[in-house]
Amino acid sequence: MLHFPTLRKHISSPAQITDVMTDFIAKLKDNFAGRLDGLTLPMEVMAFARDPFTAAKEGDLSASAKQAVPSIDEGKFVLELVDMQSSATMATALRNDGPAKFWSDVNAHQFPNIKKVAIFVLSMFGSTYTCESSFSHMNAIKNSYRCSLTDSKLHQCLQIALTSYEPNVTDLVQNKKCNFSH
């Protein structure tokens, strides 16, 4: 309760908040376990995507990578990993830029197999966010008061809600002529 002074003022006993928080954390843990239940990505593949320079060249990494992305060539994967790990400039780029920027800058012609695996791992959770965000917006738009929206109108409302486009209202207004009656 040290870091929550406002909450401390509204709670009669610390035990009450502890029970509520413990129950919430347990439900959250069960929710995450259910969502990630089908995820069978080996830890060494995830660690490879985060930092390919600490991955072991020999071992099960290439077989695990092949299991995750069946289209790669295991032999070429190992050779590409050796080439990448021998580059000091690439290691520095990873340390300076972080994994997402590093993998987007990696040459796909020089390292096609290891880049496929890394992009697969790094993009898997981003697509879930987009889908869940879209459903949340749809539920907010088509609520019980607006249940008669047609699919086409709902689609138009979703386009407006999910786009990052911001019109330049000043330019739009300047191009219109106002009709004054007097």
Coordinates of N, CA, C and O in Angstrom, one line a residue, residues 112-175:
P112 N 17.9 -15.1 -45.5 CA 16.4 -15.3 -45.7 C 15.8 -16.2 -44.7 O 14.7 -16.0 -44.2
N113 N 16.5 -17.3 -44.3 CA 15.9 -18.3 -43.4 C 15.9 -17.7 -41.9 O 14.8 -17.9 -41.3
I114 N 16.9 -17.1 -41.5 CA 16.9 -16.6 -40.1 C 16.0 -15.4 -40.0 O 15.3 -15.2 -38.9
K115 N 15.8 -14.6 -41.0 CA 14.9 -13.5 -41.0 C 13.5 -14.0 -40.9 O 12.7 -13.4 -40.2
K116 N 13.2 -15.0 -41.7 CA 11.8 -15.6 -41.7 C 11.4 -16.0 -40.3 O 10.3 -15.7 -39.8
V117 N 12.3 -16.7 -39.6 CA 12.0 -17.2 -38.2 C 11.8 -16.0 -37.3 O 10.9 -16.0 -36.5
A118 N 12.7 -15.0 -37.3 CA 12.6 -13.9 -36.4 C 11.4 -13.1 -36.7 O 10.7 -12.7 -35.7
I119 N 11.0 -12.8 -37.9 CA 9.8 -12.1 -38.2 C 8.6 -12.8 -37.8 O 7.6 -12.3 -37.3
F120 N 8.6 -14.1 -37.9 CA 7.5 -15.0 -37.5 C 7.3 -14.8 -36.0 O 6.2 -14.6 -35.5
V121 N 8.4 -14.9 -35.2 CA 8.3 -14.8 -33.8 C 7.9 -13.4 -33.4 O 7.0 -13.2 -32.5
L122 N 8.5 -12.4 -33.9 CA 8.2 -11.0 -33.5 C 6.9 -10.5 -33.9 O 6.3 -9.5 -33.3
S123 N 6.2 -11.0 -35.0 CA 5.0 -10.5 -35.4 C 3.8 -11.3 -34.9 O 2.6 -10.9 -35.2
M124 N 4.0 -12.4 -34.2 CA 2.9 -13.2 -33.9 C 1.9 -12.6 -32.9 O 0.7 -12.8 -33.0
F125 N 2.4 -11.8 -32.0 CA 1.5 -11.2 -31.0 C 0.9 -9.9 -31.5 O -0.2 -9.5 -31.0
G126 N 1.5 -9.2 -32.4 CA 1.0 -8.0 -32.9 C -0.3 -8.2 -33.6 O -1.3 -7.4 -33.6
S127 N -0.5 -9.3 -34.3 CA -1.7 -9.5 -35.1 C -2.9 -9.8 -34.2 O -4.0 -9.5 -34.5
T128 N -2.7 -10.4 -33.0 CA -3.7 -10.6 -32.1 C -4.3 -9.3 -31.5 O -5.5 -9.1 -31.4
Y129 N -3.4 -8.4 -31.2 CA -3.8 -7.1 -30.7 C -4.7 -6.4 -31.7 O -5.7 -5.8 -31.3
T130 N -4.3 -6.4 -33.0 CA -5.1 -5.7 -34.0 C -6.5 -6.3 -34.1 O -7.5 -5.5 -34.1
C131 N -6.6 -7.6 -34.0 CA -7.9 -8.2 -34.1 C -8.8 -7.9 -32.9 O -9.9 -7.5 -33.0
E132 N -8.2 -8.0 -31.7 CA -8.9 -7.7 -30.5 C -9.3 -6.2 -30.4 O -10.4 -5.9 -29.9
S133 N -8.5 -5.4 -30.8 CA -8.8 -3.9 -30.9 C -10.0 -3.7 -31.8 O -10.9 -2.9 -31.5
S134 N -10.0 -4.3 -32.9 CA -11.1 -4.1 -33.9 C -12.4 -4.6 -33.3 O -13.4 -4.0 -33.5
F135 N -12.4 -5.8 -32.6 CA -13.6 -6.3 -32.0 C -14.1 -5.4 -30.9 O -15.3 -5.1 -30.7
S136 N -13.2 -4.8 -30.1 CA -13.5 -3.9 -29.1 C -14.2 -2.6 -29.7 O -15.2 -2.2 -29.2
H137 N -13.7 -2.1 -30.7 CA -14.3 -0.9 -31.4 C -15.6 -1.3 -32.0 O -16.6 -0.5 -31.9
M138 N -15.8 -2.5 -32.6 CA -17.0 -2.9 -33.1 C -18.1 -3.0 -32.0 O -19.2 -2.6 -32.2
N139 N -17.7 -3.6 -30.9 CA -18.7 -3.7 -29.8 C -19.1 -2.4 -29.2 O -20.2 -2.2 -28.8
A140 N -18.2 -1.4 -29.2 CA -18.5 -0.1 -28.8 C -19.4 0.7 -29.7 O -20.3 1.4 -29.3
I141 N -19.2 0.4 -31.0 CA -20.1 1.1 -32.1 C -21.4 0.4 -32.1 O -22.5 1.1 -32.2
K142 N -21.5 -0.9 -32.2 CA -22.8 -1.6 -32.4 C -23.2 -2.1 -31.0 O -23.1 -3.3 -30.7
N143 N -23.7 -1.2 -30.2 CA -24.2 -1.5 -28.9 C -25.7 -1.7 -28.9 O -26.4 -1.7 -30.0
S144 N -26.4 -1.9 -27.8 CA -27.8 -2.1 -27.8 C -28.7 -1.0 -28.3 O -29.8 -1.2 -28.8
Y145 N -28.1 0.3 -28.3 CA -28.8 1.4 -28.8 C -28.7 1.6 -30.3 O -29.5 2.3 -30.9
R146 N -27.7 0.9 -30.9 CA -27.4 1.0 -32.3 C -27.4 -0.3 -33.0 O -26.7 -0.6 -33.9
C147 N -28.3 -1.2 -32.5 CA -28.3 -2.6 -33.0 C -28.9 -2.7 -34.4 O -28.7 -3.8 -35.1
S148 N -29.5 -1.7 -35.0 CA -30.1 -1.8 -36.3 C -29.1 -1.3 -37.4 O -29.5 -1.1 -38.5
L149 N -27.8 -1.1 -37.0 CA -26.8 -0.7 -38.0 C -26.7 -1.8 -39.1 O -26.6 -3.0 -38.7
T150 N -26.6 -1.4 -40.3 CA -26.4 -2.4 -41.4 C -24.9 -2.7 -41.4 O -24.1 -2.0 -40.8
D151 N -24.5 -3.8 -42.0 CA -23.1 -4.2 -42.1 C -22.3 -3.2 -42.8 O -21.2 -2.9 -42.4
S152 N -22.8 -2.6 -43.9 CA -22.1 -1.6 -44.6 C -21.8 -0.3 -43.7 O -20.7 0.3 -43.8
K153 N -22.8 0.1 -43.0 CA -22.7 1.3 -42.1 C -21.7 1.0 -41.0 O -20.9 1.8 -40.6
L154 N -21.8 -0.3 -40.4 CA -20.8 -0.7 -39.4 C -19.4 -0.7 -39.9 O -18.5 -0.2 -39.3
H155 N -19.3 -1.2 -41.2 CA -17.9 -1.2 -41.8 C -17.4 0.2 -42.0 O -16.2 0.5 -41.7
Q156 N -18.3 1.2 -42.4 CA -17.8 2.6 -42.5 C -17.4 3.2 -41.1 O -16.4 3.9 -41.0
C157 N -18.2 2.9 -40.1 CA -17.9 3.4 -38.8 C -16.6 2.8 -38.3 O -15.8 3.5 -37.6
L158 N -16.3 1.5 -38.6 CA -15.1 0.9 -38.1 C -13.9 1.5 -38.9 O -12.8 1.7 -38.3
Q159 N -14.1 1.8 -40.1 CA -13.0 2.4 -40.9 C -12.6 3.8 -40.3 O -11.4 4.1 -40.1
I160 N -13.6 4.5 -39.9 CA -13.4 5.8 -39.2 C -12.7 5.6 -37.9 O -11.7 6.3 -37.5
A161 N -13.2 4.7 -37.1 CA -12.7 4.4 -35.8 C -11.2 3.9 -35.8 O -10.4 4.2 -34.9
L162 N -10.9 3.1 -36.8 CA -9.6 2.4 -36.8 C -8.5 3.1 -37.6 O -7.4 2.7 -37.6
T163 N -8.9 4.1 -38.3 CA -7.9 4.8 -39.1 C -7.1 5.8 -38.3 O -7.6 6.3 -37.3
S164 N -5.9 6.1 -38.7 CA -5.1 7.1 -38.1 C -5.1 8.4 -38.9 O -4.4 9.4 -38.5
Y165 N -5.9 8.5 -39.9 CA -6.0 9.7 -40.8 C -6.6 10.8 -40.0 O -7.7 10.6 -39.4
E166 N -6.0 12.0 -40.1 CA -6.6 13.2 -39.5 C -6.8 14.2 -40.6 O -5.8 14.7 -41.1
P167 N -8.0 14.6 -40.9 CA -8.2 15.6 -42.0 C -7.7 16.9 -41.6 O -7.8 17.3 -40.4
N168 N -7.3 17.7 -42.6 CA -6.9 19.1 -42.3 C -8.1 19.9 -42.5 O -8.5 20.4 -43.6
V169 N -8.8 20.2 -41.4 CA -10.1 20.9 -41.5 C -9.9 22.3 -42.0 O -10.8 22.8 -42.7
T170 N -8.8 23.0 -41.7 CA -8.6 24.3 -42.1 C -8.6 24.4 -43.7 O -9.2 25.3 -44.3
D171 N -7.9 23.5 -44.3 CA -7.8 23.5 -45.8 C -9.2 23.2 -46.4 O -9.6 23.7 -47.4
L172 N -9.9 22.2 -45.7 CA -11.2 21.9 -46.2 C -12.2 23.0 -46.2 O -13.0 23.3 -47.1
V173 N -12.1 23.8 -45.1 CA -13.0 24.9 -44.9 C -12.7 26.1 -45.8 O -13.6 26.7 -46.4
Q174 N -11.4 26.3 -46.1 CA -11.0 27.4 -47.0 C -11.5 27.2 -48.4 O -11.7 28.1 -49.1
N175 N -11.6 25.9 -48.8 CA -12.1 25.7 -50.2 C -13.6 25.8 -50.3 O -14.1 25.6 -51.5

